[in-house]
PDB file of C-alpha atoms in Angstrom:
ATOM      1  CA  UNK P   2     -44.802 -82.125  64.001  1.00 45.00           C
ATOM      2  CA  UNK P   3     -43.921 -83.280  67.402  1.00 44.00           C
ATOM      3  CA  UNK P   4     -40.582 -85.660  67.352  1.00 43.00           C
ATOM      4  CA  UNK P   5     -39.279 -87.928  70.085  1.00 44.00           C
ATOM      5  CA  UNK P   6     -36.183 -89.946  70.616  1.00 44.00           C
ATOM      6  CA  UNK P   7     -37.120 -93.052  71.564  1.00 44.00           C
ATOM      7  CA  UNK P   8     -35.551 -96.402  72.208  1.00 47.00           C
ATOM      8  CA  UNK P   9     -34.964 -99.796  70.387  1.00 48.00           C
ATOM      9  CA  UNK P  10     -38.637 -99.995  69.707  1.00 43.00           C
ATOM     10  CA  UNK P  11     -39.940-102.092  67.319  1.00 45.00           C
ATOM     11  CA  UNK P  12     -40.642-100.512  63.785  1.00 46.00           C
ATOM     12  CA  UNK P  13     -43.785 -99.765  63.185  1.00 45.00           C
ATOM     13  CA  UNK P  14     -45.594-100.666  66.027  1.00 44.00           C
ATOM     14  CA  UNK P  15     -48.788 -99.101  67.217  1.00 44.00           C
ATOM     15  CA  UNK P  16     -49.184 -98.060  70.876  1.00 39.00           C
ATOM     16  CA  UNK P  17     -52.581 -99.082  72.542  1.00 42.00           C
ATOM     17  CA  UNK P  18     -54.467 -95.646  72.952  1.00 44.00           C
ATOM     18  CA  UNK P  19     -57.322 -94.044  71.259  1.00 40.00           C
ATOM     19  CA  UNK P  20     -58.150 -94.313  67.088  1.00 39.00           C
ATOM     20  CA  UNK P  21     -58.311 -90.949  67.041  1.00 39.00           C
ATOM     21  CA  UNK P  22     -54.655 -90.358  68.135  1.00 35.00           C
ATOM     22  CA  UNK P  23     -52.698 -93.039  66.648  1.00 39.00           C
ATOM     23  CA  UNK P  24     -48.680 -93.150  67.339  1.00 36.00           C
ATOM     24  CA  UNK P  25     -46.772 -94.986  65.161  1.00 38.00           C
ATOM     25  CA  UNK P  26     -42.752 -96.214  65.994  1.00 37.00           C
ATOM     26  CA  UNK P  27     -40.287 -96.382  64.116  1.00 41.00           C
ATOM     27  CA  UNK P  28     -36.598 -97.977  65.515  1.00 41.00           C
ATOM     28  CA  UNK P  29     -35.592 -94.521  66.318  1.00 43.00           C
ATOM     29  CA  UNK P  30     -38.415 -91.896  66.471  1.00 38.00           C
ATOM     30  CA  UNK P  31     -42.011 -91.670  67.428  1.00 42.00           C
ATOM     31  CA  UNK P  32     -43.542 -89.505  65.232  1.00 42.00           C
ATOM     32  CA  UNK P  33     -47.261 -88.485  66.558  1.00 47.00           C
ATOM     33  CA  UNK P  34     -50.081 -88.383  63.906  1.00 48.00           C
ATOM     34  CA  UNK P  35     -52.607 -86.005  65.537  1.00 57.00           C
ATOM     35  CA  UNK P  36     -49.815 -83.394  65.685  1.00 53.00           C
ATOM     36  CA  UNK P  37     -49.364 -84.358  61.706  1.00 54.00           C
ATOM     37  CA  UNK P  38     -52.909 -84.051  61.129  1.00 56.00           C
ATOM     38  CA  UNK P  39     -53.288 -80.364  63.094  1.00 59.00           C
ATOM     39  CA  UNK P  40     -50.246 -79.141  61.590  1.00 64.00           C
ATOM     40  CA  UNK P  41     -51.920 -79.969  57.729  1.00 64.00           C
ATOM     41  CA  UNK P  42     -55.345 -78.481  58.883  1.00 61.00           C
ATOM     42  CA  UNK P  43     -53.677 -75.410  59.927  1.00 61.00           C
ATOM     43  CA  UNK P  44     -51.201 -75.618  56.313  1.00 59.00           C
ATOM     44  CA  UNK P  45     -54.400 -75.836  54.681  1.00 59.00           C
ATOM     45  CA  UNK P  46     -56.182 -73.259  56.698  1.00 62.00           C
ATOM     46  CA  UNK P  47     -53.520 -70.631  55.564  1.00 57.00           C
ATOM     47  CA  UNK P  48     -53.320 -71.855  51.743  1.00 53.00           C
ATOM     48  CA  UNK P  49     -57.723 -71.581  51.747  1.00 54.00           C
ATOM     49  CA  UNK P  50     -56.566 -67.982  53.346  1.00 52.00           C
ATOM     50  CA  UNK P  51     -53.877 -67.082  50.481  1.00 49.00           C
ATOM     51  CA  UNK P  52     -56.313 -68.598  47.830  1.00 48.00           C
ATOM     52  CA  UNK P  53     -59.488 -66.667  49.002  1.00 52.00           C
ATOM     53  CA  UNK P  54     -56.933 -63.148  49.007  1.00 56.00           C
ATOM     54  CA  UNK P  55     -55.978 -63.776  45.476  1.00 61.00           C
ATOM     55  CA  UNK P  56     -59.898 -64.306  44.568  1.00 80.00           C
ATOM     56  CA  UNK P  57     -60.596 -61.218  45.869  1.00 93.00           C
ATOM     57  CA  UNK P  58     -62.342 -58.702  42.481  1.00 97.00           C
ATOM     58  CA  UNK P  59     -62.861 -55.398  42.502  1.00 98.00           C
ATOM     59  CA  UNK P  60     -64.740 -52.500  40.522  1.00 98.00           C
ATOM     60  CA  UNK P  61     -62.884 -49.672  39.083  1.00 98.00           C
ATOM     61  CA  UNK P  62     -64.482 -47.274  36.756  1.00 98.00           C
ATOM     62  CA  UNK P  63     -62.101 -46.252  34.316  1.00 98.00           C
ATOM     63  CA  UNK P  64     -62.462 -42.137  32.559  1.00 98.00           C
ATOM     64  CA  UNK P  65     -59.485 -41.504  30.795  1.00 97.00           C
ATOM     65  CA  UNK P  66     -56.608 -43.849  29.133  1.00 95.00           C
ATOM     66  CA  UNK P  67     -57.572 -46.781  30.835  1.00 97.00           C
ATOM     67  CA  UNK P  68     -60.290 -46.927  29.067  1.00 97.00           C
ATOM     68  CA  UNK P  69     -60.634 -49.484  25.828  1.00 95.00           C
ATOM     69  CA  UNK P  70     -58.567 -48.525  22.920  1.00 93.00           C
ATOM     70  CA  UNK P  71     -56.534 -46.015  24.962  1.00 92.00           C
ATOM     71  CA  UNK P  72     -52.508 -46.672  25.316  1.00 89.00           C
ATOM     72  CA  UNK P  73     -53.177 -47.382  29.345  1.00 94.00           C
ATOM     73  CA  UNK P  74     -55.948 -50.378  28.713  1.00 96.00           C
ATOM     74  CA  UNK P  75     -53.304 -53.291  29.146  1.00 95.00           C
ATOM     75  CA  UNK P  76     -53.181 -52.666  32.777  1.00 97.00           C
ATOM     76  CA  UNK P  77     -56.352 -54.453  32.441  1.00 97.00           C
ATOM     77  CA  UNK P  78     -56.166 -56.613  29.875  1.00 90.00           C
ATOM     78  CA  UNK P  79     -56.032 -60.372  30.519  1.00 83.00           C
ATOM     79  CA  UNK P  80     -57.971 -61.382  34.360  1.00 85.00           C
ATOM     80  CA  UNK P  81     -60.234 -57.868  33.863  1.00 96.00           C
ATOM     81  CA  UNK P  82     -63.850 -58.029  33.155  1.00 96.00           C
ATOM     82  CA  UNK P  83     -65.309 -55.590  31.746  1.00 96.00           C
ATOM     83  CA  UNK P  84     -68.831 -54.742  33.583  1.00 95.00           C
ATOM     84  CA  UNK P  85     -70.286 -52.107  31.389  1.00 95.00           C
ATOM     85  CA  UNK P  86     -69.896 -48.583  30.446  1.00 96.00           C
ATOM     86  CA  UNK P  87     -71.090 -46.048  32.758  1.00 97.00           C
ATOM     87  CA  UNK P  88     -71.850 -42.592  34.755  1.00 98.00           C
ATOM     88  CA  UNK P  89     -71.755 -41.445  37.854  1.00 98.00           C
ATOM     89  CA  UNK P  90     -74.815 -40.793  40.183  1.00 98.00           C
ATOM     90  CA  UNK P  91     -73.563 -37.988  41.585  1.00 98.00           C
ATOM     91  CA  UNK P  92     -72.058 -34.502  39.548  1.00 98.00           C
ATOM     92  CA  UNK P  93     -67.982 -34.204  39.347  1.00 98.00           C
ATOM     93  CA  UNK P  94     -65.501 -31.903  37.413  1.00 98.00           C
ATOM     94  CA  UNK P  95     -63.512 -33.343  34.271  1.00 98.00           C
ATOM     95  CA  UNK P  96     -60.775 -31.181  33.037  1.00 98.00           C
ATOM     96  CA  UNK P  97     -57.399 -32.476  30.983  1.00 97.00           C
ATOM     97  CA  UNK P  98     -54.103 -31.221  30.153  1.00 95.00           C
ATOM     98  CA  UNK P  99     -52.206 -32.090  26.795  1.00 92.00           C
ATOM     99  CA  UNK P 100     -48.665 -32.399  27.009  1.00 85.00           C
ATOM    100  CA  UNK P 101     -46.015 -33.241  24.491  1.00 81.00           C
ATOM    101  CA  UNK P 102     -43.976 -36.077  24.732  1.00 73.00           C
ATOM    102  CA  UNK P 103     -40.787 -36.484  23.530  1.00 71.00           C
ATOM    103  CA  UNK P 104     -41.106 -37.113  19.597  1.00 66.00           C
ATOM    104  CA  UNK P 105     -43.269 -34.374  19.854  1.00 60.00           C
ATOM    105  CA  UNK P 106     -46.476 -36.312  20.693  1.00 72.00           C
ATOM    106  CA  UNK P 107     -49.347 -35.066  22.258  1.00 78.00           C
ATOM    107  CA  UNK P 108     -50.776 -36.963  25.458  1.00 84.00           C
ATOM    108  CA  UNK P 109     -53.882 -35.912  27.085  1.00 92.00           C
ATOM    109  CA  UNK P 110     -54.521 -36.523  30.976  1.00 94.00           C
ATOM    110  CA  UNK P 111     -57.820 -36.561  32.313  1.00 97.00           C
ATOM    111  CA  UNK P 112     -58.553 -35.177  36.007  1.00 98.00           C
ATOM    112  CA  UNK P 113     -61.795 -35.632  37.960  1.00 98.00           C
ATOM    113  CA  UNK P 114     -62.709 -33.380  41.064  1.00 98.00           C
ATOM    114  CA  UNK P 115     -65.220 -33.772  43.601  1.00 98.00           C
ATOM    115  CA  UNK P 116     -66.636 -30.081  42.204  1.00 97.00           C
ATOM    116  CA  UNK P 117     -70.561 -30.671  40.851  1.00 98.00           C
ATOM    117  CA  UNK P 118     -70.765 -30.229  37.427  1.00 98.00           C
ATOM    118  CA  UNK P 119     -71.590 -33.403  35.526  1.00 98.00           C
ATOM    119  CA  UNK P 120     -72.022 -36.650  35.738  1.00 98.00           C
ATOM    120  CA  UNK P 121     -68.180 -38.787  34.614  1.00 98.00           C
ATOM    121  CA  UNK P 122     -68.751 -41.427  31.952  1.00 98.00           C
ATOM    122  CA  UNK P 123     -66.691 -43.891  31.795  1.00 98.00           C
ATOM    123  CA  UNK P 124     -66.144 -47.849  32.118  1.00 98.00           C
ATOM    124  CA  UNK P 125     -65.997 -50.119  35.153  1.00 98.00           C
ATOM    125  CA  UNK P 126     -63.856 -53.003  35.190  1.00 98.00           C
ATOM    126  CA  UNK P 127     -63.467 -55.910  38.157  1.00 98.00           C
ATOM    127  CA  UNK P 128     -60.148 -56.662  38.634  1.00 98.00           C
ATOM    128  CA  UNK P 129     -58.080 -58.719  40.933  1.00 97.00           C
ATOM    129  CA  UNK P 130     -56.463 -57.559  43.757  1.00 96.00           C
ATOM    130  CA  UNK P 131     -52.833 -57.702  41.858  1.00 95.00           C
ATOM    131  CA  UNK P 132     -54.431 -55.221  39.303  1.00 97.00           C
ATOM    132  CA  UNK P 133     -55.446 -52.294  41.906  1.00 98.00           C
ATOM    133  CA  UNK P 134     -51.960 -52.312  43.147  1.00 97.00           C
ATOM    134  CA  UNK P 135     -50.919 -51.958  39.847  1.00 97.00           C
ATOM    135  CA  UNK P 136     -53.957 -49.060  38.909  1.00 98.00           C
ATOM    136  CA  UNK P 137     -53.017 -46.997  42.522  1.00 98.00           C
ATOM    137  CA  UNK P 138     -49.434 -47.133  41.693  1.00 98.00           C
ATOM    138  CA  UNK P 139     -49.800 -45.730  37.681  1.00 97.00           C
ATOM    139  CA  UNK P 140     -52.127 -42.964  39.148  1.00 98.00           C
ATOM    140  CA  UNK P 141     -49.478 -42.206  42.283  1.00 98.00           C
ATOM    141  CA  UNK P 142     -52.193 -43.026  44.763  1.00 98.00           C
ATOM    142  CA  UNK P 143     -52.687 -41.477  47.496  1.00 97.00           C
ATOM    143  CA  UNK P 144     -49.919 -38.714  47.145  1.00 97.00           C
ATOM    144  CA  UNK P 145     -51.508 -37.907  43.419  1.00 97.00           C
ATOM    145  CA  UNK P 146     -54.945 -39.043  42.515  1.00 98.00           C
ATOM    146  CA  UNK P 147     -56.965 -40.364  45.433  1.00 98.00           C
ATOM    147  CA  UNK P 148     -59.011 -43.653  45.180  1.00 98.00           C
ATOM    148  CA  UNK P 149     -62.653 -43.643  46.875  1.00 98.00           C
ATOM    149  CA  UNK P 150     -65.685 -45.456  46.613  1.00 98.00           C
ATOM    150  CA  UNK P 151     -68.885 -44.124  44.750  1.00 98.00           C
ATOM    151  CA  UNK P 152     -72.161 -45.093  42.917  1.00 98.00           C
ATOM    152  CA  UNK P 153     -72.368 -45.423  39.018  1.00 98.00           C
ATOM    153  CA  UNK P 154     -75.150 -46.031  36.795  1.00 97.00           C
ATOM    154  CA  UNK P 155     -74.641 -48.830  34.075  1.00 96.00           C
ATOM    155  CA  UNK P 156     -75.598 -47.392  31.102  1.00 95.00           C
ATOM    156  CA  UNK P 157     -74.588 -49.716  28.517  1.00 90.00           C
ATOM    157  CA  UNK P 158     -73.582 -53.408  29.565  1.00 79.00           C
ATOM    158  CA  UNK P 159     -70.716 -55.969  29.112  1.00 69.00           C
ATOM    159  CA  UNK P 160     -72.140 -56.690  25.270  1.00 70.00           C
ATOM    160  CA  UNK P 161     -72.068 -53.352  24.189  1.00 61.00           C
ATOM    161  CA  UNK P 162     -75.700 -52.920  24.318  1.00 66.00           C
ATOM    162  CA  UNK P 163     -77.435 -49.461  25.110  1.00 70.00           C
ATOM    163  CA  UNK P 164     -79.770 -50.195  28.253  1.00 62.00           C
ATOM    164  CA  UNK P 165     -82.898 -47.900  27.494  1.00 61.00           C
ATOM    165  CA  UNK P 166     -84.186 -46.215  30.394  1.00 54.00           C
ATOM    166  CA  UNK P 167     -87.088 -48.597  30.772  1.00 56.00           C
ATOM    167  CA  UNK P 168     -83.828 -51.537  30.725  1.00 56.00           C
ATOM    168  CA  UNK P 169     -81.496 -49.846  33.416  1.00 47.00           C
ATOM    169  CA  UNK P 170     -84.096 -50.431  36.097  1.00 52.00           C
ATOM    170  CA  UNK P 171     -85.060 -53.084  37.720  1.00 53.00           C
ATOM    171  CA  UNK P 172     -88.234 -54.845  38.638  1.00 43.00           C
ATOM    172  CA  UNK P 173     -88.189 -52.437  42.021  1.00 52.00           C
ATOM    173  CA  UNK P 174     -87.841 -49.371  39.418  1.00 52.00           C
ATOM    174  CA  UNK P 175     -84.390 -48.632  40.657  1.00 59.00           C
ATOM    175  CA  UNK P 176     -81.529 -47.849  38.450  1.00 66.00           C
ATOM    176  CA  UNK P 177     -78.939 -50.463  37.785  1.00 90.00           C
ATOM    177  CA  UNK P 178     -76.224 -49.014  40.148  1.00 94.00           C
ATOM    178  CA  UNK P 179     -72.835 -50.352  41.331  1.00 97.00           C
ATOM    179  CA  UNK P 180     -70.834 -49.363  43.779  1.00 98.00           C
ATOM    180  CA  UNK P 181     -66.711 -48.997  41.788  1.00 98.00           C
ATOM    181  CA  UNK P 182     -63.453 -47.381  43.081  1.00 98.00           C
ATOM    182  CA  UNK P 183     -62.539 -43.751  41.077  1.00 98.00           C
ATOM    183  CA  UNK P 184     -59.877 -42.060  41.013  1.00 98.00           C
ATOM    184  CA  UNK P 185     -60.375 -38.117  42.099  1.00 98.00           C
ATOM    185  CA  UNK P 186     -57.868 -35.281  41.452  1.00 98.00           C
ATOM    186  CA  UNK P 187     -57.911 -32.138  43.475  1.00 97.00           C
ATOM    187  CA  UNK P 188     -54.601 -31.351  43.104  1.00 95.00           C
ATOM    188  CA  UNK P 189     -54.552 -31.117  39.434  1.00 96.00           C
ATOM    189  CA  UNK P 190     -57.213 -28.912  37.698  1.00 95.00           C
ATOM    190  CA  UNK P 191     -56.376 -29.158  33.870  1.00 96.00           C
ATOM    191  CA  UNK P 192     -56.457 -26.023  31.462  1.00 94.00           C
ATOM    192  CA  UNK P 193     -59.292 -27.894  29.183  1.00 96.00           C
ATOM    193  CA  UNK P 194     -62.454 -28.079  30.362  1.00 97.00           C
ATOM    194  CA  UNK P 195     -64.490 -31.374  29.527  1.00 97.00           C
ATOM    195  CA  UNK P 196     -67.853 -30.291  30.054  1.00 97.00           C
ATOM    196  CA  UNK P 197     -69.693 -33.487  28.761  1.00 97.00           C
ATOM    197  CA  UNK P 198     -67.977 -35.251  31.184  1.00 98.00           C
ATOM    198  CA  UNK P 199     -66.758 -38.084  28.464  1.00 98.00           C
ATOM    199  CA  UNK P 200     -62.970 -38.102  27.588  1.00 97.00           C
ATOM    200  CA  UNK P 201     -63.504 -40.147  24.754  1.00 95.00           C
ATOM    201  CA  UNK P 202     -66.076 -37.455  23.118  1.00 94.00           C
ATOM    202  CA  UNK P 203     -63.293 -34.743  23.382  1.00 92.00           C
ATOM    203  CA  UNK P 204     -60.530 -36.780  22.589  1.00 93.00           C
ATOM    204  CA  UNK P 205     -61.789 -39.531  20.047  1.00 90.00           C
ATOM    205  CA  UNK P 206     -59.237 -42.818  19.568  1.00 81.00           C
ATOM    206  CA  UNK P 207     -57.867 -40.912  16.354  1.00 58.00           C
ATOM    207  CA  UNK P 208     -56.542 -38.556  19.104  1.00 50.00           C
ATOM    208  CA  UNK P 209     -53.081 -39.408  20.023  1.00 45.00           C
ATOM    209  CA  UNK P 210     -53.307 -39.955  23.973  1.00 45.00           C
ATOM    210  CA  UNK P 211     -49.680 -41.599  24.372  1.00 42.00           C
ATOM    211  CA  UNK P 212     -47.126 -43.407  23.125  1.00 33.00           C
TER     212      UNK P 212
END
């Protein structure tokens, strides 16, 4: 906002000029609406900026305790939607560890590798921008896990129902695919093998995966 000192003008008196640049006076200041009206274009220029940020979704497929029922799900509990459960297009590596916890609990962790074995099943979530901050920092990426981009097949959608293979393609006779953020290991290679490639077949909800 542009501010001058002015004199003993008359409050509230309106300058002869254009209508689309009207000045009004008060007894001490002249206070210039133009420069008012830029300055809350540009205020709401940055807010539509902030807003559109925050709106930002994306899709995660989930493999291991993020998954639903497992002690990690509440990171996505709440603004997540839940897409469908899926594989991947292309072959990776599952193994897991088991450790004990303190109370003597067991905890299994799931790693994937890029190594071609089997296609991952899993789930794929969109989340807010907020939530894959808080997803990279539980799986300590990049220095730990490592997020990247890949194609899944849906395989079952967001009402639980089993798409057929004459239902998971499309007029075109493609496969419903999606394109969701995993998280790949290759610094961890677990002493259990997963060779399905589904966590939750080799360690069922009865398992206890954490606290």
């Amino acid at each position: 906002m542009e501010i001058e000192k002015q004199g003993n003008r008359p409050a509230h008196q309106e300058l002869p000029g254009s209508e689309c640049s009207k000045t009004t006076y008060s007894s001490d200041f002249v206070v210039s609406s133009d420069t008012t009206t830029s300055n809350d274009a540009a205020t709401s220029s940055a807010y539509g900026l902030l807003k559109s940020q925050e709106l930002e979704t994306y899709k995660v497929f989930v493999y291991g305790t993020l998954r639903k029922g497992y002690h990690n799900h509440h990171y996505l509990d709440g603004e997540s939607d839940f897409i469908g459960k899926a594989k991947s297009v292309e072959k990776y590596s599952m193994t897991a560890e088991e450790r004990y916890m303190r109370g003597y609990r067991k905890r299994a962790i799931p790693f994937v590798s890029k190594k071609p074995e089997i296609e991952i099943t899993g789930e794929i979530f969109e989340v807010s921008k907020y939530t894959l901050k808080l997803l990279d920092a539980l799986e300590s990426h990049p220095r730990w896990y490592k997020r990247e981009e890949v194609e899944f097949e849906i395989i079952e959608d967001e009402n639980h129902v089993d798409l057929g293979l004459e239902d998971r393609v499309d007029i075109e006779k493609k496969p419903k695919r999606v394109v969701a953020w995993i998280y790949f290991n290759e610094e961890t290679i677990g002493q259990i093998k997963i060779l399905s490639g589904d966590f939750s077949t080799e360690y069922p909800l009865a398992f206890p995966t954490g606290s």
